[in-house]
Structure formats: C-alpha cells, structure tokens
PDB file of C-alpha atoms in Angstrom:
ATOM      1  CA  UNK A   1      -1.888 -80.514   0.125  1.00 50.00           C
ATOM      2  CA  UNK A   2       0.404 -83.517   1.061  1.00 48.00           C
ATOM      3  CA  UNK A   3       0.821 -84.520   4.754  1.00 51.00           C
ATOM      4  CA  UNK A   4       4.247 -86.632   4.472  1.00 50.00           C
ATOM      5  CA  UNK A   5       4.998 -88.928   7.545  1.00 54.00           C
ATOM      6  CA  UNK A   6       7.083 -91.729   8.674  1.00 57.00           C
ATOM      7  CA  UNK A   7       9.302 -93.799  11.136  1.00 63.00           C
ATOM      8  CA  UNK A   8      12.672 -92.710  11.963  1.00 68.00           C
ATOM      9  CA  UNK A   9      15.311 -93.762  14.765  1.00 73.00           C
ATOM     10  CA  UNK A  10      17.768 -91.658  17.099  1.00 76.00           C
ATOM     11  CA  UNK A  11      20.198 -93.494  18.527  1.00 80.00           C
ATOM     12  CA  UNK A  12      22.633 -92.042  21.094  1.00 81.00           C
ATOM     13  CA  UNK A  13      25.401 -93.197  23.042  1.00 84.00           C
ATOM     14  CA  UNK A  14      25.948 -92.453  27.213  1.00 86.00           C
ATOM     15  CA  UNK A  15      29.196 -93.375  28.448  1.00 87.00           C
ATOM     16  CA  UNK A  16      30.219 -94.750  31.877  1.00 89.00           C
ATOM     17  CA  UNK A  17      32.948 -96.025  33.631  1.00 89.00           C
ATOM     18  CA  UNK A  18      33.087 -98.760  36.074  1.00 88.00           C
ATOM     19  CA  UNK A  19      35.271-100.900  38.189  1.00 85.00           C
ATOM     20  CA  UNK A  20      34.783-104.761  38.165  1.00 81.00           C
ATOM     21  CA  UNK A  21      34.460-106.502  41.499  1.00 81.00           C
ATOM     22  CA  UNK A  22      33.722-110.315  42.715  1.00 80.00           C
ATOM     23  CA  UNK A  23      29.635-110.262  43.636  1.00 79.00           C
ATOM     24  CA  UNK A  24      31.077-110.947  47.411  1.00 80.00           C
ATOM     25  CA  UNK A  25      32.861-107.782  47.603  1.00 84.00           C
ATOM     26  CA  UNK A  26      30.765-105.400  45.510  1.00 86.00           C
ATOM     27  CA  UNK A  27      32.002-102.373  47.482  1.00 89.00           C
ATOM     28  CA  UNK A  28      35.439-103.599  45.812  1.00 86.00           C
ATOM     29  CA  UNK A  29      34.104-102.306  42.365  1.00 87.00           C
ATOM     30  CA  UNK A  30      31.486 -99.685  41.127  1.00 89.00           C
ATOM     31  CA  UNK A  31      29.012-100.678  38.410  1.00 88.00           C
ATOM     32  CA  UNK A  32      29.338 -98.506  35.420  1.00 89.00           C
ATOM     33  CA  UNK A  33      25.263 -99.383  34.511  1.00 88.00           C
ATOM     34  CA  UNK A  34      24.059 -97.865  38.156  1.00 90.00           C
ATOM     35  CA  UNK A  35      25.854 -94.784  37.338  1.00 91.00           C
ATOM     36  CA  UNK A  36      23.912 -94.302  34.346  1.00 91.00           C
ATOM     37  CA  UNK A  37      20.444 -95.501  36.082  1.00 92.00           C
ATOM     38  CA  UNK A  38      19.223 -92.242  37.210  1.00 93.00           C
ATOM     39  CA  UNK A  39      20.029 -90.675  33.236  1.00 91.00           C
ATOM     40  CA  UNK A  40      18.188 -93.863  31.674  1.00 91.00           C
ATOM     41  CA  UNK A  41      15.202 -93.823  34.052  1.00 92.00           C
ATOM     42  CA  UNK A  42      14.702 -90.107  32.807  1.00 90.00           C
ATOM     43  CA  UNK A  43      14.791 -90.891  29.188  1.00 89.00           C
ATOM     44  CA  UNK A  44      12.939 -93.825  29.677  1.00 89.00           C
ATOM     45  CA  UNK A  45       9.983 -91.799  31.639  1.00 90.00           C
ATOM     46  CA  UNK A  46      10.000 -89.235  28.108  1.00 87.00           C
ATOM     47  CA  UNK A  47       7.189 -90.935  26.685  1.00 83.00           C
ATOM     48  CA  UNK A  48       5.143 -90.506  29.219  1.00 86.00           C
ATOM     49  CA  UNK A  49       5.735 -86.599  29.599  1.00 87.00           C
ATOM     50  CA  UNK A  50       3.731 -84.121  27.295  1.00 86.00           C
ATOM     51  CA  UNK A  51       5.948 -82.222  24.814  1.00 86.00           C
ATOM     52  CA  UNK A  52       5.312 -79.026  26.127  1.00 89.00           C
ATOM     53  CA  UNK A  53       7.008 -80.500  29.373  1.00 90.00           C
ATOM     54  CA  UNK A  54      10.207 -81.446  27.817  1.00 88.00           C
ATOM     55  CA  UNK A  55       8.680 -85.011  26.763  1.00 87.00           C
ATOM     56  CA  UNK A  56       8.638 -86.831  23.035  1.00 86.00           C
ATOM     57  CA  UNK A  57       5.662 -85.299  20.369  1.00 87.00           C
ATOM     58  CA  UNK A  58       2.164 -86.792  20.363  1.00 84.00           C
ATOM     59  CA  UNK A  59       0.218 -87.162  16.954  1.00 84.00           C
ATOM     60  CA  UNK A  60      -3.095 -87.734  16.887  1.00 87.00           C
ATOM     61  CA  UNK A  61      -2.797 -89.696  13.659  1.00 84.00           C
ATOM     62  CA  UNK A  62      -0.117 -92.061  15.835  1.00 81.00           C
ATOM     63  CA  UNK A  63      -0.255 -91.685  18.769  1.00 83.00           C
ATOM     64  CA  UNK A  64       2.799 -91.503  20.986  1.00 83.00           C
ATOM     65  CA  UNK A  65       6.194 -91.315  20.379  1.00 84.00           C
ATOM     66  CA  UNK A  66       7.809 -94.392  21.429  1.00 83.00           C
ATOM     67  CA  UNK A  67      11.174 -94.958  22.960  1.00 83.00           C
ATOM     68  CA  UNK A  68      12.964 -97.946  23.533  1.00 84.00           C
ATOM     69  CA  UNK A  69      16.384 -98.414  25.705  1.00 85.00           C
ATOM     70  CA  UNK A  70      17.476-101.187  23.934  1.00 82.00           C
ATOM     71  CA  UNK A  71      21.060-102.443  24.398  1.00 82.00           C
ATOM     72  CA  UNK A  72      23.657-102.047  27.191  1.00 82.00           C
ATOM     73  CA  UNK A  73      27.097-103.317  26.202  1.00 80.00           C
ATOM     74  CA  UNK A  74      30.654-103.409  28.022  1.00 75.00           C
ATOM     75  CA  UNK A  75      32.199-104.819  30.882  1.00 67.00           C
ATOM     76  CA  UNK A  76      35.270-107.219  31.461  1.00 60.00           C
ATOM     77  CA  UNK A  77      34.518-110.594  29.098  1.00 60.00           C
ATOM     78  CA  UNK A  78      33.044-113.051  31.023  1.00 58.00           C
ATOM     79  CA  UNK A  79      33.130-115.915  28.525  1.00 57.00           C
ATOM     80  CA  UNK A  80      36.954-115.832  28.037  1.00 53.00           C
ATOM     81  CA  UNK A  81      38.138-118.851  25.803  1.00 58.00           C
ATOM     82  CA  UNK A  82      39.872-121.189  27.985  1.00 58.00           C
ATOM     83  CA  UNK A  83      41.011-124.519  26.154  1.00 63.00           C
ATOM     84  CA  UNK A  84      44.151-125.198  26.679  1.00 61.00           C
ATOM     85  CA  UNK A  85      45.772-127.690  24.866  1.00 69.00           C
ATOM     86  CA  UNK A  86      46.285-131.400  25.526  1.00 67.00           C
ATOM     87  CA  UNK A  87      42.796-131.191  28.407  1.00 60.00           C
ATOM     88  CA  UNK A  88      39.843-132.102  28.219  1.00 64.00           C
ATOM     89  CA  UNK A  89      36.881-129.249  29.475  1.00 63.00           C
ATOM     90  CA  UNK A  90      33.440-130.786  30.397  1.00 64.00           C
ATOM     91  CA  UNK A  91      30.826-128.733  32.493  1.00 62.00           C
ATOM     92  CA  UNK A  92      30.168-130.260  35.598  1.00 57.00           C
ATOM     93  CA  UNK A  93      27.044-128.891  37.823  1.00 58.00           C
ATOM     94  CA  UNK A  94      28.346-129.029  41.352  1.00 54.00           C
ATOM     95  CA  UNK A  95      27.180-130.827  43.867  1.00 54.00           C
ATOM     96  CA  UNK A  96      24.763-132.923  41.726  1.00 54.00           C
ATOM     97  CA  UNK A  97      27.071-134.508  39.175  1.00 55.00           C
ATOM     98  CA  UNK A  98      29.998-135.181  40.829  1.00 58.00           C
ATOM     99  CA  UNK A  99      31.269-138.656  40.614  1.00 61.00           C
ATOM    100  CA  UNK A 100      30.959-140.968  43.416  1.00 61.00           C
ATOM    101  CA  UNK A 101      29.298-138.202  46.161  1.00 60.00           C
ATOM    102  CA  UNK A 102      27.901-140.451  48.864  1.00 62.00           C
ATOM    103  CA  UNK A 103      25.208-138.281  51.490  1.00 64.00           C
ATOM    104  CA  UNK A 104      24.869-140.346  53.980  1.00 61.00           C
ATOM    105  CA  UNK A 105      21.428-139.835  55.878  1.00 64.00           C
ATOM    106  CA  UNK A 106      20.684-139.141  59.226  1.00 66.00           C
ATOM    107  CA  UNK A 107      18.538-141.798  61.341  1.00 65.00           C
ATOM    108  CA  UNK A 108      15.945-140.050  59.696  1.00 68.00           C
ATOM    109  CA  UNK A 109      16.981-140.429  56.398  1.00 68.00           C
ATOM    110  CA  UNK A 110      17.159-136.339  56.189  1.00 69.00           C
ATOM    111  CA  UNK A 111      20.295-135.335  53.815  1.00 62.00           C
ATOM    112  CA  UNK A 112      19.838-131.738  54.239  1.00 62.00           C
ATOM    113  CA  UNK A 113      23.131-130.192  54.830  1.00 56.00           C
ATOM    114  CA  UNK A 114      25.526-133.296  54.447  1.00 60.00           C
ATOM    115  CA  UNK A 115      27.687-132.233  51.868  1.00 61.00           C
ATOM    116  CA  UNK A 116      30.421-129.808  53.612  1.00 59.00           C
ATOM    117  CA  UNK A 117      31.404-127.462  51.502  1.00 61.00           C
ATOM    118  CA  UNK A 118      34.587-125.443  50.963  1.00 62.00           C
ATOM    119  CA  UNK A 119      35.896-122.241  48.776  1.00 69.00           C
ATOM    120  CA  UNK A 120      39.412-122.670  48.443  1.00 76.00           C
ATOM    121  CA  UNK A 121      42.234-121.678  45.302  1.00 83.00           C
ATOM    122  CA  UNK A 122      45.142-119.792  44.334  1.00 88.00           C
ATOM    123  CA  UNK A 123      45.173-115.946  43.979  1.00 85.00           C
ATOM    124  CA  UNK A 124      42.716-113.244  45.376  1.00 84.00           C
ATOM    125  CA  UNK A 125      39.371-112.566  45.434  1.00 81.00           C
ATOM    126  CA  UNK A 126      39.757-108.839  45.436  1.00 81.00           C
ATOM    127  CA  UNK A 127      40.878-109.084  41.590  1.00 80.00           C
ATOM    128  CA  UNK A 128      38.341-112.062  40.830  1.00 78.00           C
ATOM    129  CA  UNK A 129      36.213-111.266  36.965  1.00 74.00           C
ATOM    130  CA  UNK A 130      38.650-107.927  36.560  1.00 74.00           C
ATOM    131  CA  UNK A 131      40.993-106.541  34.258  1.00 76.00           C
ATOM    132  CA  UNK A 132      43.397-107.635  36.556  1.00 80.00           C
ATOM    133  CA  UNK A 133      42.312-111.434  37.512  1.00 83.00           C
ATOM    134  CA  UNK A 134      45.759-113.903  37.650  1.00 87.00           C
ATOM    135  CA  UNK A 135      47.791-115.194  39.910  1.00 89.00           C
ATOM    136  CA  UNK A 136      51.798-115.888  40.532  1.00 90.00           C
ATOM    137  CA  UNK A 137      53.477-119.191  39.907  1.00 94.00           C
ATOM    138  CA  UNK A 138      53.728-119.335  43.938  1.00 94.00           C
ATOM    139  CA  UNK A 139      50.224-118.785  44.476  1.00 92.00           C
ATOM    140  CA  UNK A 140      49.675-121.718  41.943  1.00 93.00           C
ATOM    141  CA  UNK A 141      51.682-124.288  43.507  1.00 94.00           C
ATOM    142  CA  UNK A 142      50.742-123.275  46.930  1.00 92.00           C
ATOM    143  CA  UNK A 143      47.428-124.341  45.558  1.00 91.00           C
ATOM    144  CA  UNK A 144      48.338-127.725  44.566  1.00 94.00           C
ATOM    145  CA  UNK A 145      49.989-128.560  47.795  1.00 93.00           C
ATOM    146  CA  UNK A 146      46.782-128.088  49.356  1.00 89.00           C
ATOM    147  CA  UNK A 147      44.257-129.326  46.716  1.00 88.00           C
ATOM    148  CA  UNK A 148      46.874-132.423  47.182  1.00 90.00           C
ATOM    149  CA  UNK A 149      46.262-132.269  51.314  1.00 89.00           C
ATOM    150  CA  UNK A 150      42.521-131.734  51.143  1.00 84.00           C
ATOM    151  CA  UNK A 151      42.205-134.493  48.571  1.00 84.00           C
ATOM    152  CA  UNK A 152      44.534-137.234  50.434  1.00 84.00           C
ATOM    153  CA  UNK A 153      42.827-136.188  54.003  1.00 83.00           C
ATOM    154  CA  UNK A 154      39.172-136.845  52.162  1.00 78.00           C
ATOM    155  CA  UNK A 155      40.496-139.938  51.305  1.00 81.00           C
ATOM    156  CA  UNK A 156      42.171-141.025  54.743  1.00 82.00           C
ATOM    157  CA  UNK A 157      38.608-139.704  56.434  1.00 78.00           C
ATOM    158  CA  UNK A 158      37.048-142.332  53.843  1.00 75.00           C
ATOM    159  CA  UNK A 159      39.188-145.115  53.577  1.00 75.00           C
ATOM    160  CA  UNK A 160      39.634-144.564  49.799  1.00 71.00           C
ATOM    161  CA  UNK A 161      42.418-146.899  48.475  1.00 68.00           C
ATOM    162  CA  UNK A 162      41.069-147.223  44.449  1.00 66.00           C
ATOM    163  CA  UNK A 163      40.076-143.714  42.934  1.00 61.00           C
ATOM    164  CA  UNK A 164      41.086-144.797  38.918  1.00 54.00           C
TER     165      UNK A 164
END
C-alpha cells in the first residue's frame, strides 16, 4: 500500500470596486478592500472550522490545513512619476527641514504651537489621489497669485529684504 501526499496551492481571485477619496473626505469615496472585509474574514476564519462544518481538512499526519490571504493589489497609483524636465525634486520633511524657519519662544522658552500653519493650492480636494485629480490653467495661476501674496506678506510681516 502507498499513502501519496503533498503540498499544493489554490489561489483565487475576489473582485471589488471602489471609489478613491482624499483621507479628509472619506465619505467622498468607498474603499473597494472594506467591501471585501466581511468575504476575507470568512475565508480567513476556515482554518479554524472543522471540515464537517464547511472548514479546510485536518490530517492527523499534518495537521491543519493552512490558509494564507496573502496579497491585496489595486487602487489609483500613488507613486506617479513626476520629474519634469529642467527641475530639480528633493524631499523635504515639513516643518523640520525647511530653510531658515525661526520659532521664536515664548518668555518661557515653550515653542509649542509657533509655527502657523496653512493648507492652501490650486484645484479641489474632492478629486485629490483619484482617477480624476488635475486642475485648469485658471486654477493654476490663481494659485500663483496667491502663493506670490502669502509669500511677499511673510516677508513684509518679517522684514525680509535678501531671500537668494
């Protein structure tokens, strides 16, 4: 008699469609991977069920049948390639690595909170990390009128005359 056993893998694919959104708005969207989170949590929970119950074989030789969820995939690219030529791109961490950024202290030399900060540019956030992210010329000029104002105001406030 010959008892003949070994490893095999199923692999199946569960489709879902979502709706990208900016993580501000997330009512704006609907995520494709929480739709499928009730589906996954049941397949995942197979090993744990005995056969006769609808769960994955037992051998007593091996033990249980293992199951791994192992790879989600999709989505809108978040990593989009940007260069454009004739710029230089450098990462910049903000609020820590910004060129001359002078907190001033209070009396009690406490800099908690000194740095105002602002969320300002061109086109919408309702469309932000979609399919349908861009903006129109206007919106971009608009934009540089007022990166212009809130840069030359900073600079009145600061007394800036030599920013090379």
């Amino acid at each position: 008699m010959c008892n003949l056993f070994f490893n095999s893998s199923f692999a199946f694919k569960i489709t879902s469609r979502g709706q990208a959104a900016h993580s501000g708005y997330p009512w704006l969207g609907r995520s494709a991977v929480s739709a499928q989170l009730p589906a996954l949590s049941r397949i995942d929970q197979l090993g744990d069920l005995p056969a006769q119950k609808g769960g994955l074989p037992y051998s007593e030789k091996f033990g249980k049948t293992t199951l791994n969820i192992g790879h989600i995939d999709g989505g809108v690219p978040q990593d989009l390639d940007t260069d454009v030529e004739g710029f230089n791109i450098t990462a910049v961490n903000y609020g820590t690595d910004v060129p001359n950024l002078h907190i001033y202290p209070d009396a009690d030399g406490s800099t908690h909170g000194k740095v105002k900060r602002y969320l300002y540019g061109p086109g919408s956030i309702f469309v932000a990390h979609g399919d349908h992210e861009g903006l129109r010329l206007w919106q971009l000029v608009e934009a540089v009128k007022g990166y212009k104002k809130l840069v030359n105001t900073a600079m009145e406030r600061n007394k800036v005359t030599n920013y090379a």
